[in-house]
C-alpha cells in the first residue's frame, strides 16, 4: 500500500469517527430510578447534554401516569437561565407556560440564537405520588410550540436521545402507621389529663 492510499484510508476512518459523534445530543431525567412514599412529593431534574454540537433550542414533553402521580411544578435552574434567551424560554414571565394535560406536561422549552452547548441541569420537575406503583416518566420532543431541537451549526433538526426515569411509589410500612396512631393516642391521653 503506497503512502497516498494510507493517507486516504486514515482520512476516511477519521471522517467516519467524526461523523459518528455529530448530533450526539441527549436530554434525560435524573435520577433515572428512585423510590418515594405514597402521598409524598418528589423531584426529578431535567438535564441536557449538547457537548458535541450546540443547539438553537427546542422543547420537551414529559409523559407520566396521572393515576399514579400529580404534576406540581417545573422551575428552571437559575444558572441555566443565564444561557437561555428569555423570549425563547418556556415557562417564563410573559413567554408561555407548560401545559399540564392528563398524563403529559408539554412545552418545556429553551433556546438562544447564539447557540447553547454543554452539559447542564435545565430545571426541576416536582410531582406528588398518589398511589403505589412504578411511575414511568417519559421524555420526548415537544409536540407544542417549540418543536424539535435545531442545530446551531447546520440549522437542521438534531437527532436527540431522550431518556426518562422510573419512580417507585411505595405505601408507608405498617410500623409507620402503628407509630403514627400511637402518637395520636398519646396526644389524646395528654389532652385529657390537662382538662
Tab-separated table of C-alpha atoms in Angstrom, residues 8-184:
chain	number	residue	atom	x	y	z
A	8	UNK	CA	-6.757	8.323	2.204
A	9	UNK	CA	-7.581	5.314	4.394
A	10	UNK	CA	-6.673	7.202	7.594
A	11	UNK	CA	-8.632	10.237	6.405
A	12	UNK	CA	-11.666	8.064	5.671
A	13	UNK	CA	-11.535	6.419	9.100
A	14	UNK	CA	-11.178	9.807	10.771
A	15	UNK	CA	-14.193	11.134	8.858
A	16	UNK	CA	-16.264	8.121	9.919
A	17	UNK	CA	-15.200	8.570	13.564
A	18	UNK	CA	-16.034	12.288	13.486
A	19	UNK	CA	-19.375	11.767	11.762
A	20	UNK	CA	-20.440	9.235	14.415
A	21	UNK	CA	-20.057	11.963	17.080
A	22	UNK	CA	-22.108	14.561	15.200
A	23	UNK	CA	-25.526	15.114	16.738
A	24	UNK	CA	-24.641	13.048	19.818
A	25	UNK	CA	-27.095	15.130	21.864
A	26	UNK	CA	-29.219	13.976	24.763
A	27	UNK	CA	-31.934	15.071	27.163
A	28	UNK	CA	-32.550	12.943	30.232
A	29	UNK	CA	-34.185	12.820	33.663
A	30	UNK	CA	-32.069	12.365	36.798
A	31	UNK	CA	-32.071	10.291	38.896
A	32	UNK	CA	-33.118	7.555	36.499
A	33	UNK	CA	-34.543	5.428	39.324
A	34	UNK	CA	-35.753	6.341	42.814
A	35	UNK	CA	-38.296	5.432	45.482
A	36	UNK	CA	-40.864	7.624	47.239
A	37	UNK	CA	-43.585	7.022	49.803
A	38	UNK	CA	-47.194	7.306	48.631
A	39	UNK	CA	-48.504	10.787	49.420
A	40	UNK	CA	-45.059	12.382	49.311
A	41	UNK	CA	-43.673	14.860	46.790
A	42	UNK	CA	-40.630	14.003	44.699
A	43	UNK	CA	-38.386	15.943	42.320
A	44	UNK	CA	-36.647	14.957	39.094
A	45	UNK	CA	-34.012	17.038	37.275
A	46	UNK	CA	-34.209	17.679	33.527
A	47	UNK	CA	-30.655	17.522	32.135
A	48	UNK	CA	-29.294	18.401	28.673
A	49	UNK	CA	-26.022	17.343	27.056
A	50	UNK	CA	-25.258	19.186	23.835
A	51	UNK	CA	-21.477	18.956	24.312
A	52	UNK	CA	-20.737	17.774	20.760
A	53	UNK	CA	-22.909	20.273	18.900
A	54	UNK	CA	-24.652	23.459	20.028
A	55	UNK	CA	-28.408	23.807	19.671
A	56	UNK	CA	-30.525	26.848	18.883
A	57	UNK	CA	-33.142	25.278	21.136
A	58	UNK	CA	-36.253	23.176	21.212
A	59	UNK	CA	-38.660	21.706	23.712
A	60	UNK	CA	-39.603	18.560	25.576
A	61	UNK	CA	-42.769	16.882	26.770
A	62	UNK	CA	-42.856	14.792	29.945
A	63	UNK	CA	-45.248	11.845	29.973
A	64	UNK	CA	-46.494	10.282	33.223
A	65	UNK	CA	-49.412	8.242	34.591
A	66	UNK	CA	-51.801	10.756	36.184
A	67	UNK	CA	-53.395	7.908	38.140
A	68	UNK	CA	-50.102	7.395	39.982
A	69	UNK	CA	-48.683	10.936	40.137
A	70	UNK	CA	-49.810	14.548	40.111
A	71	UNK	CA	-47.693	17.257	38.428
A	72	UNK	CA	-47.000	20.177	40.779
A	73	UNK	CA	-44.459	22.453	39.094
A	74	UNK	CA	-41.440	22.953	36.871
A	75	UNK	CA	-38.759	25.548	37.549
A	76	UNK	CA	-35.681	26.389	35.513
A	77	UNK	CA	-32.274	26.206	37.170
A	78	UNK	CA	-31.187	29.828	37.741
A	79	UNK	CA	-27.684	29.115	36.335
A	80	UNK	CA	-29.226	27.679	33.171
A	81	UNK	CA	-31.477	30.712	32.684
A	82	UNK	CA	-28.378	32.862	32.089
A	83	UNK	CA	-27.726	30.776	28.929
A	84	UNK	CA	-31.243	30.839	27.522
A	85	UNK	CA	-32.876	33.788	25.768
A	86	UNK	CA	-35.902	34.883	27.870
A	87	UNK	CA	-38.009	35.157	24.718
A	88	UNK	CA	-37.262	31.518	23.881
A	89	UNK	CA	-37.805	30.168	27.392
A	90	UNK	CA	-40.998	28.421	28.374
A	91	UNK	CA	-42.204	28.728	31.062
A	92	UNK	CA	-41.056	32.233	31.935
A	93	UNK	CA	-42.605	35.582	32.641
A	94	UNK	CA	-44.582	36.587	29.586
A	95	UNK	CA	-43.324	33.804	27.295
A	96	UNK	CA	-45.559	30.786	27.860
A	97	UNK	CA	-46.260	28.121	30.416
A	98	UNK	CA	-46.087	24.359	30.345
A	99	UNK	CA	-49.408	22.766	29.590
A	100	UNK	CA	-50.372	20.131	32.147
A	101	UNK	CA	-52.746	17.788	30.394
A	102	UNK	CA	-53.708	14.374	31.707
A	103	UNK	CA	-50.564	12.243	31.517
A	104	UNK	CA	-48.392	14.961	29.869
A	105	UNK	CA	-46.538	18.130	30.787
A	106	UNK	CA	-45.726	19.785	27.471
A	107	UNK	CA	-43.900	22.864	26.172
A	108	UNK	CA	-40.862	22.949	28.451
A	109	UNK	CA	-38.665	24.844	26.005
A	110	UNK	CA	-35.469	26.857	25.806
A	111	UNK	CA	-33.076	28.289	23.261
A	112	UNK	CA	-30.679	31.003	22.218
A	113	UNK	CA	-29.945	32.251	18.683
A	114	UNK	CA	-26.226	32.209	19.566
A	115	UNK	CA	-26.496	28.508	20.482
A	116	UNK	CA	-26.336	26.577	23.740
A	117	UNK	CA	-23.830	23.782	24.253
A	118	UNK	CA	-22.536	21.689	27.114
A	119	UNK	CA	-23.888	19.637	29.991
A	120	UNK	CA	-26.410	21.466	32.206
A	121	UNK	CA	-29.252	20.824	34.600
A	122	UNK	CA	-32.063	22.654	32.815
A	123	UNK	CA	-34.528	22.607	35.689
A	124	UNK	CA	-36.512	20.582	38.214
A	125	UNK	CA	-39.920	18.922	37.970
A	126	UNK	CA	-41.976	18.291	41.102
A	127	UNK	CA	-44.689	15.634	41.385
A	128	UNK	CA	-46.763	14.044	44.138
A	129	UNK	CA	-47.030	10.242	44.383
A	130	UNK	CA	-50.771	9.476	44.512
A	131	UNK	CA	-50.755	5.682	44.783
A	132	UNK	CA	-48.415	2.695	44.836
A	133	UNK	CA	-46.746	1.570	41.632
A	134	UNK	CA	-43.953	2.382	39.195
A	135	UNK	CA	-44.310	5.924	37.888
A	136	UNK	CA	-42.670	5.928	34.457
A	137	UNK	CA	-41.668	9.432	33.389
A	138	UNK	CA	-41.037	9.588	29.644
A	139	UNK	CA	-39.255	12.316	27.747
A	140	UNK	CA	-39.824	13.253	24.103
A	141	UNK	CA	-39.512	16.144	21.675
A	142	UNK	CA	-42.358	18.562	22.272
A	143	UNK	CA	-45.491	18.476	20.193
A	144	UNK	CA	-46.117	22.080	21.261
A	145	UNK	CA	-44.956	25.461	20.010
A	146	UNK	CA	-41.211	24.938	20.499
A	147	UNK	CA	-40.814	21.948	18.233
A	148	UNK	CA	-37.736	19.750	17.860
A	149	UNK	CA	-34.181	20.786	18.719
A	150	UNK	CA	-32.344	22.591	15.916
A	151	UNK	CA	-28.574	22.582	15.347
A	152	UNK	CA	-26.749	25.905	15.720
A	153	UNK	CA	-24.230	24.566	13.155
A	154	UNK	CA	-26.376	23.145	10.350
A	155	UNK	CA	-29.752	24.790	11.220
A	156	UNK	CA	-31.377	21.382	10.736
A	157	UNK	CA	-33.340	19.217	13.164
A	158	UNK	CA	-30.983	17.410	15.536
A	159	UNK	CA	-31.017	13.751	16.416
A	160	UNK	CA	-31.516	13.801	20.199
A	161	UNK	CA	-31.622	10.830	22.561
A	162	UNK	CA	-34.392	11.174	25.160
A	163	UNK	CA	-34.183	9.095	28.362
A	164	UNK	CA	-36.837	9.049	31.063
A	165	UNK	CA	-36.912	7.820	34.649
A	166	UNK	CA	-38.881	5.481	36.922
A	167	UNK	CA	-40.025	6.407	40.422
A	168	UNK	CA	-41.332	3.546	42.566
A	169	UNK	CA	-44.111	4.774	44.842
A	170	UNK	CA	-44.446	2.526	47.890
A	171	UNK	CA	-47.039	2.592	50.663
A	172	UNK	CA	-45.877	3.533	54.153
A	173	UNK	CA	-44.904	0.422	56.154
A	174	UNK	CA	-47.382	-0.830	58.774
A	175	UNK	CA	-44.875	0.077	61.517
A	176	UNK	CA	-45.082	3.738	60.496
A	177	UNK	CA	-48.895	3.653	60.661
A	178	UNK	CA	-48.684	1.977	64.081
A	179	UNK	CA	-46.255	4.628	65.321
A	180	UNK	CA	-48.447	7.462	63.981
A	181	UNK	CA	-51.580	6.021	65.603
A	182	UNK	CA	-49.648	5.571	68.882
A	183	UNK	CA	-48.604	9.219	68.796
A	184	UNK	CA	-52.231	10.166	68.263
